[in-house]
Coordinates of C-alpha atoms in Angstrom, one line a residue:
Chain A
M1 CA -4.4 22.5 -74.8
N2 CA -7.3 21.4 -77.0
T3 CA -8.8 17.9 -76.7
I4 CA -6.7 16.5 -79.6
E5 CA -3.5 17.9 -78.1
I6 CA -4.3 16.4 -74.7
H7 CA -5.1 13.0 -76.2
K8 CA -1.7 13.1 -78.0
L9 CA 0.0 14.1 -74.7
Q10 CA -1.6 11.0 -73.0
G11 CA -0.1 8.9 -75.8
S12 CA 3.3 10.6 -76.0
L13 CA 3.9 10.4 -72.2
R14 CA 2.8 6.7 -72.3
L15 CA 5.3 6.1 -75.0
R16 CA 8.1 7.7 -73.0
L17 CA 7.1 5.8 -70.0
I18 CA 7.2 2.4 -71.6
E19 CA 10.5 3.3 -73.3
L20 CA 11.9 4.0 -69.8
Y21 CA 10.6 0.7 -68.4
H22 CA 11.8 -1.2 -71.5
K23 CA 15.3 0.2 -71.3
A24 CA 15.4 -0.6 -67.6
N25 CA 13.9 -4.0 -68.1
A26 CA 11.7 -3.3 -65.2
G27 CA 8.1 -3.6 -63.9
H28 CA 5.5 -1.2 -62.4
I29 CA 4.2 -0.5 -65.8
G30 CA 0.5 -1.2 -65.2
C31 CA 0.2 0.9 -62.1
S32 CA 2.0 3.8 -63.9
L33 CA -0.3 3.6 -66.9
S34 CA -3.4 3.6 -64.6
C35 CA -2.5 6.9 -62.9
I36 CA -0.8 8.9 -65.6
D37 CA -3.9 10.6 -66.8
L38 CA -4.8 11.7 -63.3
M39 CA -1.3 13.1 -63.1
I40 CA -1.6 14.9 -66.4
G41 CA -4.9 16.4 -65.2
S42 CA -3.5 17.6 -61.9
L43 CA 0.2 18.1 -62.1
I44 CA 0.4 19.3 -65.7
Q45 CA -2.9 20.9 -66.3
H46 CA -3.9 22.4 -62.9
K47 CA -1.0 22.7 -60.5
K48 CA 0.1 26.3 -60.0
P49 CA 3.7 27.1 -58.9
E50 CA 2.6 27.7 -55.3
D51 CA 0.7 24.4 -55.2
S52 CA 2.4 21.2 -54.1
F53 CA 2.0 17.7 -55.7
I54 CA 2.9 14.5 -53.8
L55 CA 2.9 11.1 -55.5
S56 CA 2.1 8.9 -52.6
K57 CA 1.9 5.7 -54.7
G58 CA 5.7 6.0 -55.3
H59 CA 5.9 2.9 -57.3
A60 CA 4.4 4.9 -60.2
A61 CA 7.6 7.0 -60.2
A62 CA 8.2 6.7 -63.9
A63 CA 4.8 8.4 -64.6
L64 CA 5.9 11.3 -62.3
Y65 CA 9.3 11.5 -64.1
V66 CA 7.9 11.7 -67.6
C67 CA 5.4 14.4 -66.4
L68 CA 8.2 16.4 -64.8
N69 CA 10.2 15.9 -68.0
F70 CA 7.3 17.3 -69.9
T71 CA 7.1 20.4 -67.6
G72 CA 10.9 20.8 -68.1
E73 CA 12.0 20.0 -64.6
I74 CA 13.8 16.8 -65.5
S75 CA 16.0 16.9 -68.5
D76 CA 16.0 14.2 -71.3
E77 CA 19.5 13.2 -70.3
E78 CA 18.5 12.9 -66.6
L79 CA 15.5 10.9 -67.6
Q80 CA 17.6 8.4 -69.5
S81 CA 19.4 7.6 -66.2
F82 CA 16.2 6.0 -64.8
Y83 CA 17.1 2.7 -62.9
K84 CA 20.8 3.0 -63.6
N85 CA 23.4 3.1 -60.9
G86 CA 24.1 6.6 -59.8
T87 CA 20.7 7.9 -60.9
K88 CA 18.6 10.5 -59.2
L89 CA 15.6 8.7 -60.5
P90 CA 15.2 5.3 -58.8
A91 CA 12.2 3.1 -59.0
H92 CA 10.5 5.0 -56.2
P93 CA 11.0 8.7 -55.9
S94 CA 13.9 9.8 -53.8
A95 CA 14.1 13.4 -52.6
G96 CA 16.9 15.9 -52.7
H97 CA 17.3 16.8 -56.4
F98 CA 14.1 18.2 -57.9
K99 CA 11.7 20.8 -56.6
G100 CA 8.9 18.7 -58.0
I101 CA 10.0 15.7 -55.9
P102 CA 10.2 17.2 -52.4
F103 CA 9.7 13.9 -50.5
A104 CA 10.9 10.3 -50.8
L105 CA 7.8 8.2 -51.3
G106 CA 7.3 4.5 -52.0
S107 CA 6.4 3.2 -48.6
L108 CA 2.6 3.4 -48.9
G109 CA 0.5 5.6 -46.6
H110 CA 3.0 8.4 -46.2
G111 CA 1.8 10.9 -48.8
L112 CA -1.5 11.8 -47.3
P113 CA -0.3 12.8 -43.9
I114 CA 2.5 14.9 -45.5
A115 CA 0.0 16.5 -47.9
C116 CA -2.3 17.2 -44.8
G117 CA 0.7 18.9 -43.1
I118 CA 1.3 21.1 -46.2
A119 CA -2.4 22.0 -46.4
K120 CA -2.5 22.8 -42.7
A121 CA 0.6 25.1 -43.1
G122 CA -1.3 26.8 -45.9
K123 CA -4.3 27.4 -43.6
I124 CA -2.0 28.8 -40.9
Q125 CA -0.3 31.1 -43.5
K126 CA -3.6 32.0 -45.1
S127 CA -2.2 30.9 -48.4
N128 CA -4.4 30.0 -51.5
A129 CA -2.1 27.2 -52.5
L130 CA -3.5 23.7 -53.0
S131 CA -2.0 20.5 -51.7
Y132 CA -2.4 17.7 -54.2
V133 CA -1.7 14.1 -53.4
L134 CA -2.1 11.1 -55.6
M135 CA -2.8 7.7 -54.0
S136 CA -3.6 4.2 -55.1
D137 CA -6.8 2.4 -54.0
G138 CA -4.7 -0.4 -52.5
E139 CA -2.7 2.1 -50.6
T140 CA -5.8 3.2 -48.7
N141 CA -5.5 -0.1 -46.8
E142 CA -2.8 1.7 -44.7
G143 CA -4.1 2.9 -41.4
T144 CA -2.5 6.3 -41.9
T145 CA -5.2 7.0 -44.5
W146 CA -7.7 7.0 -41.8
E147 CA -5.7 8.9 -39.3
A148 CA -5.0 11.6 -41.9
A149 CA -8.5 11.7 -43.4
H150 CA -10.0 12.5 -40.0
F151 CA -7.2 15.1 -39.4
A152 CA -8.0 16.7 -42.8
V153 CA -11.8 16.9 -42.0
Q154 CA -11.3 18.1 -38.4
N155 CA -8.8 20.8 -39.6
K156 CA -11.2 21.8 -42.4
L157 CA -8.5 21.3 -45.1
D158 CA -10.5 22.3 -48.1
N159 CA -7.1 23.2 -49.7
L160 CA -6.3 19.4 -49.8
L161 CA -7.1 17.6 -53.0
V162 CA -6.7 13.8 -52.9
L163 CA -6.7 11.9 -56.2
I164 CA -7.4 8.2 -56.0
D165 CA -6.2 5.9 -58.8
K166 CA -8.9 3.3 -58.4
N167 CA -7.9 0.4 -60.6
G168 CA -9.3 -2.3 -58.4
L169 CA -6.1 -4.3 -58.3
Q170 CA -3.4 -4.4 -55.7
A171 CA -0.1 -6.2 -55.2
F172 CA -1.6 -9.7 -54.8
G173 CA -5.2 -9.7 -55.9
N174 CA -8.3 -7.7 -56.4
T175 CA -8.9 -5.0 -53.8
K176 CA -12.4 -6.3 -53.2
D177 CA -11.0 -9.7 -52.3
I178 CA -8.3 -8.4 -49.9
L179 CA -9.6 -5.8 -47.5
G180 CA -12.6 -4.7 -49.5
D181 CA -13.1 -1.2 -51.0
T182 CA -11.1 0.9 -48.6
A183 CA -11.1 3.7 -51.3
S184 CA -14.8 3.9 -51.2
G185 CA -16.3 7.3 -52.0
E186 CA -19.2 6.5 -49.6
L187 CA -16.7 6.0 -46.7
M188 CA -14.8 9.2 -47.5
S189 CA -18.0 11.2 -47.9
A190 CA -19.2 9.8 -44.5
I191 CA -16.0 11.0 -42.9
G192 CA -16.5 14.5 -44.3
F193 CA -14.7 14.6 -47.6
E194 CA -16.3 16.2 -50.7
V195 CA -15.9 13.4 -53.2
L196 CA -16.3 13.3 -57.0
T197 CA -16.0 10.2 -59.0
V198 CA -14.7 10.5 -62.6
N199 CA -13.4 8.3 -65.4
G200 CA -9.7 8.5 -64.5
H201 CA -8.6 8.4 -68.1
N202 CA -10.9 11.1 -69.4
L203 CA -9.1 14.4 -69.0
E204 CA -12.2 16.4 -69.5
E205 CA -13.9 14.7 -66.6
I206 CA -10.8 14.9 -64.5
A207 CA -10.4 18.6 -65.2
N208 CA -14.1 19.3 -64.5
G209 CA -13.8 17.4 -61.2
I210 CA -10.7 19.3 -60.1
E211 CA -12.3 22.7 -61.1
N212 CA -15.5 21.9 -59.3
L213 CA -13.8 20.9 -56.1
K214 CA -11.2 23.7 -56.2
S215 CA -14.0 26.3 -56.3
S216 CA -15.9 24.7 -53.4
K217 CA -14.6 26.6 -50.3
N218 CA -16.8 24.8 -47.8
G219 CA -14.2 23.6 -45.3
K220 CA -14.3 20.0 -46.6
P221 CA -11.2 18.3 -47.9
K222 CA -11.6 17.2 -51.5
M223 CA -11.2 13.9 -53.2
V224 CA -11.3 12.9 -56.9
I225 CA -11.8 9.2 -57.3
G226 CA -10.6 8.2 -60.7
N227 CA -12.0 4.9 -61.9
T228 CA -9.0 3.6 -63.8
I229 CA -7.7 0.5 -65.7
K230 CA -4.4 -0.9 -64.7
G231 CA -2.2 -1.0 -67.8
K232 CA -4.6 1.5 -69.6
G233 CA -3.7 1.7 -73.3
I234 CA -2.0 -1.6 -73.8
S235 CA -4.4 -4.4 -74.4
Y236 CA -2.4 -7.3 -72.9
M237 CA -1.7 -5.3 -69.7
E238 CA -5.2 -4.0 -69.0
N239 CA -6.7 -5.2 -65.7
K240 CA -3.9 -7.8 -65.3
M241 CA -2.3 -7.9 -61.9
E242 CA 1.0 -9.4 -63.2
W243 CA 1.7 -6.1 -65.1
H244 CA 2.4 -4.6 -61.6
Y245 CA 5.6 -6.6 -61.8
L246 CA 6.6 -7.7 -65.3
P247 CA 9.0 -6.1 -67.7
M248 CA 8.3 -6.2 -71.5
T249 CA 10.0 -8.5 -73.9
E250 CA 11.1 -7.0 -77.3
E251 CA 8.1 -8.4 -78.9
L252 CA 5.6 -7.1 -76.3
Y253 CA 7.3 -3.7 -76.3
A254 CA 6.8 -3.5 -80.1
K255 CA 3.2 -4.5 -79.7
A256 CA 2.7 -1.9 -76.9
K257 CA 4.1 0.9 -79.0
K258 CA 2.0 0.0 -82.0
E259 CA -1.2 0.0 -79.9
L260 CA -0.4 3.3 -78.2
K261 CA 0.3 4.9 -81.6
S262 CA -2.9 3.7 -83.1
T263 CA -5.0 4.6 -80.0
Y264 CA -3.6 8.1 -79.3
F265 CA -2.3 9.3 -82.7
A266 CA -4.7 7.8 -85.2
Chain B
M1 CA 11.2 17.4 -16.5
R2 CA 7.9 18.0 -18.2
K3 CA 7.5 21.3 -16.2
A4 CA 10.9 22.5 -17.4
F5 CA 9.9 21.4 -20.9
T6 CA 6.6 23.3 -20.8
S7 CA 8.2 26.4 -19.5
S8 CA 10.9 26.3 -22.2
I9 CA 8.3 25.8 -25.0
E10 CA 6.2 28.7 -23.6
K11 CA 9.2 30.9 -23.9
L12 CA 9.4 30.0 -27.6
A13 CA 5.7 30.3 -28.3
A14 CA 5.8 33.9 -29.4
D15 CA 7.9 32.8 -32.4
D16 CA 5.4 32.3 -35.2
R17 CA 7.7 29.8 -37.0
I18 CA 7.3 27.4 -34.1
L19 CA 4.4 24.8 -34.1
F20 CA 3.5 22.4 -31.4
V21 CA 1.7 19.1 -32.3
T22 CA 0.6 16.7 -29.6
G23 CA -0.7 13.2 -29.9
D24 CA -3.6 14.1 -27.6
L25 CA -1.5 14.4 -24.5
G26 CA -0.8 17.4 -22.2
Y27 CA -3.6 17.4 -19.7
N28 CA -2.6 19.7 -16.8
A29 CA 0.5 20.8 -18.7
F30 CA -0.2 22.4 -22.0
E31 CA -3.4 24.3 -21.5
N32 CA -1.5 27.6 -21.2
L33 CA 0.7 26.8 -24.2
R34 CA -2.5 26.0 -26.2
D35 CA -3.9 29.4 -25.3
I36 CA -0.7 31.2 -26.2
M37 CA -0.1 29.4 -29.5
K38 CA -3.7 29.3 -30.7
D39 CA -3.7 27.8 -34.2
R40 CA 0.0 26.9 -34.0
F41 CA -0.9 24.4 -31.2
I42 CA -2.3 21.3 -33.0
N43 CA -3.9 18.3 -31.3
A44 CA -3.4 15.6 -33.9
G45 CA -5.3 13.1 -31.9
V46 CA -4.3 9.6 -30.9
A47 CA -2.6 9.1 -34.3
E48 CA 1.1 9.3 -34.0
Q49 CA 2.1 8.1 -37.5
N50 CA -0.1 10.8 -39.1
M51 CA 1.3 13.3 -36.5
I52 CA 4.8 12.8 -37.8
G53 CA 3.8 12.9 -41.5
V54 CA 1.8 16.1 -40.9
A55 CA 4.8 17.6 -39.0
A56 CA 7.0 16.8 -42.0
G57 CA 4.6 18.6 -44.3
L58 CA 4.4 21.6 -41.9
A59 CA 8.2 21.7 -41.7
H60 CA 8.5 21.5 -45.5
K61 CA 6.5 24.8 -45.5
G62 CA 9.0 26.5 -43.2
Y63 CA 7.9 25.7 -39.7
K64 CA 9.9 24.2 -36.8
V65 CA 7.7 21.5 -35.4
F66 CA 7.6 19.9 -32.0
C67 CA 5.8 16.5 -31.8
Y68 CA 4.8 15.4 -28.3
S69 CA 3.7 12.2 -26.7
I70 CA 4.8 9.5 -24.3
A71 CA 8.2 8.2 -25.4
P72 CA 7.2 4.8 -26.9
F73 CA 4.5 6.4 -28.9
T74 CA 6.6 9.1 -30.5
T75 CA 9.4 6.7 -31.3
Y76 CA 8.5 3.0 -32.0
R77 CA 4.9 3.7 -33.1
C78 CA 6.0 6.0 -35.9
L79 CA 9.6 5.0 -36.5
E80 CA 9.1 4.7 -40.3
Q81 CA 7.6 8.2 -40.5
I82 CA 10.5 9.6 -38.6
R83 CA 13.0 7.7 -40.8
I84 CA 11.5 8.6 -44.1
D85 CA 9.4 11.7 -43.8
V86 CA 11.6 13.6 -41.4
C87 CA 15.2 12.2 -41.5
F88 CA 15.5 11.6 -45.2
H89 CA 14.7 15.2 -45.8
Q90 CA 16.5 16.6 -42.8
L91 CA 13.4 18.5 -41.7
P92 CA 13.2 20.5 -38.4
V93 CA 10.9 18.1 -36.6
F94 CA 11.6 17.6 -33.0
I95 CA 10.3 14.4 -31.5
I96 CA 9.5 14.7 -27.8
G97 CA 9.2 11.5 -25.8
N98 CA 8.0 12.0 -22.2
G99 CA 9.0 9.5 -19.6
G100 CA 11.8 7.7 -21.3
G101 CA 13.3 4.6 -19.8
Y102 CA 11.0 3.2 -17.0
G103 CA 9.7 6.7 -16.4
Y104 CA 6.1 5.7 -16.6
G105 CA 6.7 3.0 -14.0
I106 CA 3.5 1.2 -12.8
M107 CA 1.7 2.3 -16.0
G108 CA 3.4 -0.9 -17.4
A109 CA 5.7 -2.0 -20.1
T110 CA 3.7 -0.5 -23.0
H111 CA 4.5 2.9 -21.6
H112 CA 8.2 2.3 -21.1
A113 CA 10.9 3.2 -23.7
I114 CA 14.1 1.3 -23.0
S115 CA 15.3 0.8 -26.5
D116 CA 14.3 4.2 -27.9
I117 CA 17.8 5.5 -28.2
A118 CA 18.8 2.4 -30.2
C119 CA 16.0 3.0 -32.6
M120 CA 16.5 6.7 -32.9
S121 CA 20.3 6.8 -33.0
S122 CA 20.2 4.3 -35.9
L123 CA 18.4 6.9 -38.0
P124 CA 20.3 9.1 -40.5
D125 CA 21.4 12.4 -39.0
L126 CA 19.1 12.5 -36.1
T127 CA 20.4 13.8 -32.8
S128 CA 19.1 12.4 -29.5
Y129 CA 19.0 14.5 -26.4
V130 CA 18.7 12.9 -23.0
P131 CA 18.8 15.7 -20.4
A132 CA 20.4 14.7 -17.1
F133 CA 19.4 17.7 -15.0
I134 CA 16.5 20.0 -15.2
E135 CA 18.4 22.9 -16.7
D136 CA 19.5 20.6 -19.5
V137 CA 16.0 20.6 -20.9
A138 CA 16.1 24.3 -21.9
L139 CA 19.7 23.9 -23.2
S140 CA 18.5 20.9 -25.4
I141 CA 15.6 22.8 -26.8
T142 CA 17.6 25.9 -27.5
E143 CA 20.1 23.8 -29.5
M144 CA 17.5 21.8 -31.3
V145 CA 15.7 24.9 -32.5
K146 CA 18.9 26.6 -33.4
N147 CA 20.2 23.6 -35.5
G148 CA 16.8 23.1 -37.2
K149 CA 17.6 19.4 -37.8
P150 CA 15.7 16.2 -36.9
A151 CA 16.0 15.6 -33.2
Y152 CA 14.7 13.4 -30.4
L153 CA 14.3 14.6 -26.8
R154 CA 13.9 11.9 -24.2
L155 CA 12.4 13.5 -21.1
G156 CA 13.0 11.5 -17.9
Q157 CA 12.8 12.1 -14.2
G158 CA 15.5 14.7 -13.5
K159 CA 16.3 15.7 -10.0
N160 CA 17.3 19.2 -9.0
N161 CA 21.0 18.5 -9.0
P162 CA 22.6 21.5 -10.7
S163 CA 23.6 21.1 -14.3
V164 CA 27.3 20.8 -15.0
Q165 CA 27.3 22.4 -18.4
K166 CA 26.3 25.6 -20.0
D167 CA 25.8 24.2 -23.5
M168 CA 24.9 20.7 -24.7
E169 CA 28.2 18.9 -25.1
C170 CA 27.6 15.1 -25.7
I171 CA 29.7 14.1 -22.7
N172 CA 30.3 16.3 -19.7
P173 CA 32.5 15.9 -16.7
V174 CA 30.5 16.0 -13.4
F175 CA 33.3 15.1 -10.9
V176 CA 36.9 14.8 -11.9
S177 CA 39.7 14.0 -9.5
P178 CA 43.5 13.6 -10.1
E179 CA 43.4 10.5 -7.8
A180 CA 40.6 8.8 -9.8
E181 CA 40.8 5.0 -10.2
V182 CA 37.5 4.4 -11.9
T183 CA 35.5 6.2 -14.6
L184 CA 31.7 6.2 -14.5
I185 CA 29.5 7.5 -17.3
A186 CA 25.7 7.7 -17.0
L187 CA 23.1 8.4 -19.7
G188 CA 20.8 11.3 -18.9
P189 CA 18.9 11.1 -15.5
S190 CA 20.6 7.8 -14.6
I191 CA 23.4 10.2 -13.4
N192 CA 21.3 11.0 -10.3
N193 CA 21.5 7.5 -8.9
A194 CA 25.2 7.5 -9.7
I195 CA 25.7 10.8 -7.8
D196 CA 23.8 9.5 -4.8
A197 CA 25.9 6.3 -4.8
I198 CA 29.2 8.1 -5.1
E199 CA 28.2 10.6 -2.3
A200 CA 27.3 7.6 0.0
S201 CA 30.5 5.7 -0.8
G202 CA 32.8 8.4 0.5
L203 CA 35.0 7.7 -2.4
K204 CA 34.3 10.7 -4.6
N205 CA 38.0 11.5 -5.0
K206 CA 38.6 8.0 -6.5
I207 CA 36.0 8.4 -9.3
N208 CA 35.6 10.4 -12.4
L209 CA 32.0 10.8 -13.2
F210 CA 30.7 11.9 -16.7
S211 CA 27.2 12.6 -17.9
A212 CA 26.2 11.6 -21.4
V213 CA 23.3 13.8 -22.7
K214 CA 23.6 13.8 -26.5
I215 CA 24.0 11.0 -29.0
P216 CA 25.8 10.4 -31.2
F217 CA 28.9 11.5 -29.3
D218 CA 31.1 14.0 -31.1
N219 CA 33.5 14.7 -28.2
F220 CA 34.4 11.1 -27.2
E221 CA 38.0 12.0 -27.6
G222 CA 38.0 14.6 -24.9
A223 CA 38.3 14.5 -21.1
F224 CA 36.2 11.2 -21.0
L225 CA 38.7 9.3 -23.2
K226 CA 41.6 10.7 -21.1
S227 CA 39.9 9.4 -18.0
I228 CA 39.3 5.9 -19.3
Q229 CA 42.9 5.8 -20.7
K230 CA 44.1 6.6 -17.2
T231 CA 41.8 4.6 -15.0
K232 CA 41.3 1.6 -17.3
K233 CA 38.1 0.8 -15.4
L234 CA 34.8 1.9 -16.9
L235 CA 31.3 1.6 -15.5
V236 CA 28.5 2.6 -17.9
I237 CA 25.0 3.3 -16.4
E238 CA 22.0 3.7 -18.6
E239 CA 18.3 3.2 -18.3
H240 CA 18.2 1.5 -21.7
V241 CA 18.9 -2.0 -23.0
S242 CA 22.5 -2.8 -23.7
R243 CA 21.8 -3.4 -27.4
G244 CA 22.2 0.0 -29.1
G245 CA 22.9 1.9 -25.9
I246 CA 25.9 4.0 -25.0
G247 CA 27.8 1.1 -23.4
E248 CA 27.9 -0.6 -26.8
F249 CA 28.9 2.6 -28.5
I250 CA 31.7 3.3 -26.1
A251 CA 33.0 -0.3 -26.3
L252 CA 33.1 0.0 -30.1
N253 CA 35.0 3.3 -29.8
C254 CA 37.5 1.8 -27.4
L255 CA 38.1 -1.2 -29.6
S256 CA 38.5 0.9 -32.7
I257 CA 41.4 2.9 -31.2
G258 CA 43.0 -0.2 -29.6
L259 CA 42.2 0.9 -26.1
E260 CA 42.1 -2.1 -23.7
L261 CA 40.4 -1.8 -20.4
D262 CA 41.0 -3.8 -17.2
K263 CA 37.4 -3.6 -16.2
F264 CA 34.3 -2.8 -18.2
R265 CA 30.7 -3.1 -16.9
S266 CA 27.5 -2.0 -18.4
L267 CA 24.6 -1.5 -16.1
C268 CA 21.5 -1.3 -18.3
A269 CA 17.8 -1.9 -18.4
A270 CA 17.1 -5.6 -17.9
G271 CA 13.6 -5.5 -19.4
Y272 CA 11.1 -7.5 -17.3
P273 CA 13.1 -10.5 -16.0
D274 CA 10.4 -11.9 -13.7
K275 CA 7.4 -10.4 -15.6
Q276 CA 6.8 -8.2 -12.6
Y277 CA 5.9 -4.6 -12.7
G278 CA 6.3 -1.6 -10.4
D279 CA 7.4 2.0 -10.2
Q280 CA 10.5 3.3 -11.9
N281 CA 12.6 2.6 -8.8
F282 CA 11.4 -1.0 -8.8
H283 CA 12.6 -1.5 -12.3
Q284 CA 15.9 0.2 -11.6
V285 CA 16.4 -2.2 -8.7
Q286 CA 15.6 -5.2 -10.9
S287 CA 18.1 -3.9 -13.4
G288 CA 20.8 -3.0 -10.9
L289 CA 20.5 0.7 -11.8
D290 CA 19.5 1.9 -8.4
K291 CA 21.7 3.8 -6.0
D292 CA 22.5 0.7 -3.8
S293 CA 23.5 -1.5 -6.7
I294 CA 25.8 1.2 -8.1
L295 CA 27.2 1.8 -4.6
Q296 CA 27.9 -2.0 -4.2
L297 CA 29.7 -2.1 -7.5
I298 CA 31.8 1.0 -6.7
C299 CA 32.9 -0.5 -3.4
D300 CA 33.7 -3.8 -5.0
W301 CA 35.8 -2.2 -7.7
L302 CA 37.6 0.0 -5.3
K303 CA 37.9 -2.9 -2.8
R304 CA 36.6 -0.9 0.2

């Protein structure tokens, strides 16, 4: 995909995503918009069939669903069942139906240990597969982050690639005001990760970051910290904590669509 | 039982689909296993929640994974990881809890697991194994590996009484007599105090004794049910709190089929009634789970 096509993909997946949330009259829009570009860069652009991808911040499930819809794994019809009774696509991913959703995730702090296990299995099997996991910055408050990070370093899991959606907001405030910056690159580097910080909405930077880290076989687990904006692409949502929760009114939905079209398709 | 466990695992160690993960425990027990298994023996450190998540990831890639620590640390500490990462996906992760019940004695309450079965048996599609006799350990492990489903193995202090079964039925007859007037059932190693009490009572022919070694029960309606239907007197013995233990489960089953008993008594772990601590036997005495308390009760019931 060239730069223009990628830009349009960022727009079209956002439009699908807000359509889903609008039909469901549901929240978690802001945190899905903040990580969707990291997901495009990893899951859509880089992931090979033998690789695994774990969405640890399960509350951004809709972003995962529209990406898997784009890759052909989730049908349009299935996608329309989002949030409805009897769906295979609830607000947080539930396992058992799609190869691209191997684990139920939504309780924070579970994805990194699982991704470490997958990476460790790869090491034992001498496989070249990569284990991707996408986390939120708030999620790194969870103690398992620190258990797993040390495990990854000690076991030299350079086939583990952690993506951090660092939007600086968590469920009830700014991350800096709650436990501080637990998703700090300095902390992770000090533990032994190889860390690159990128603009988490710039696909070229994300792609370069992933490529650089993938090719570095130095025994260090990898981390891409994406500086992101909660609600990215919709002005009234950007950097607003409440868009973790709120659904859109008709009027706000129309405004969101208009803005996305003008930003990504102009 | 840990020796029996180690020896069973060492026999499996050649199978390259088996992994062993420990939460930094195994001094003077797993050194040989570590040497045999090499990179398939993983010390995940003092980090049990991560240990279970890692095990789920390993199992997802085709391995059968044992996770070992002291019973409270592989159950309560990482209950959510077991519930979500392992059970929701029905992965072959085998949780091993050493020293279940009051097994760690004077180490204190932090190291006891007297409500582990309640926690674990409430999880979806997880089978708990509580070996009563030494030989049950190998039987349990063989079945866990063969089934390849989430499982919990509570290792306790087993004596060298011979095992009564050749495979892991949930409930197994230990003594059965045509003249029996009372039915006893004991969870796992609690059976040993029951056997000692029965032998001391001289009333063996008046008692049907059953051993419960696997939960949930799938053979409740066998010889055990026939025995309680006949004797109408049931004594349940378990080193576990009454809430969520086998006594509660059996009572529910009896009520569900309209079976009324003349006598029902659940001997269970009392916790720490006087906030005093001691060895496993001390806590058994406090809870009425020791040989003498069981003997007294048997004699009362049989009016001897």
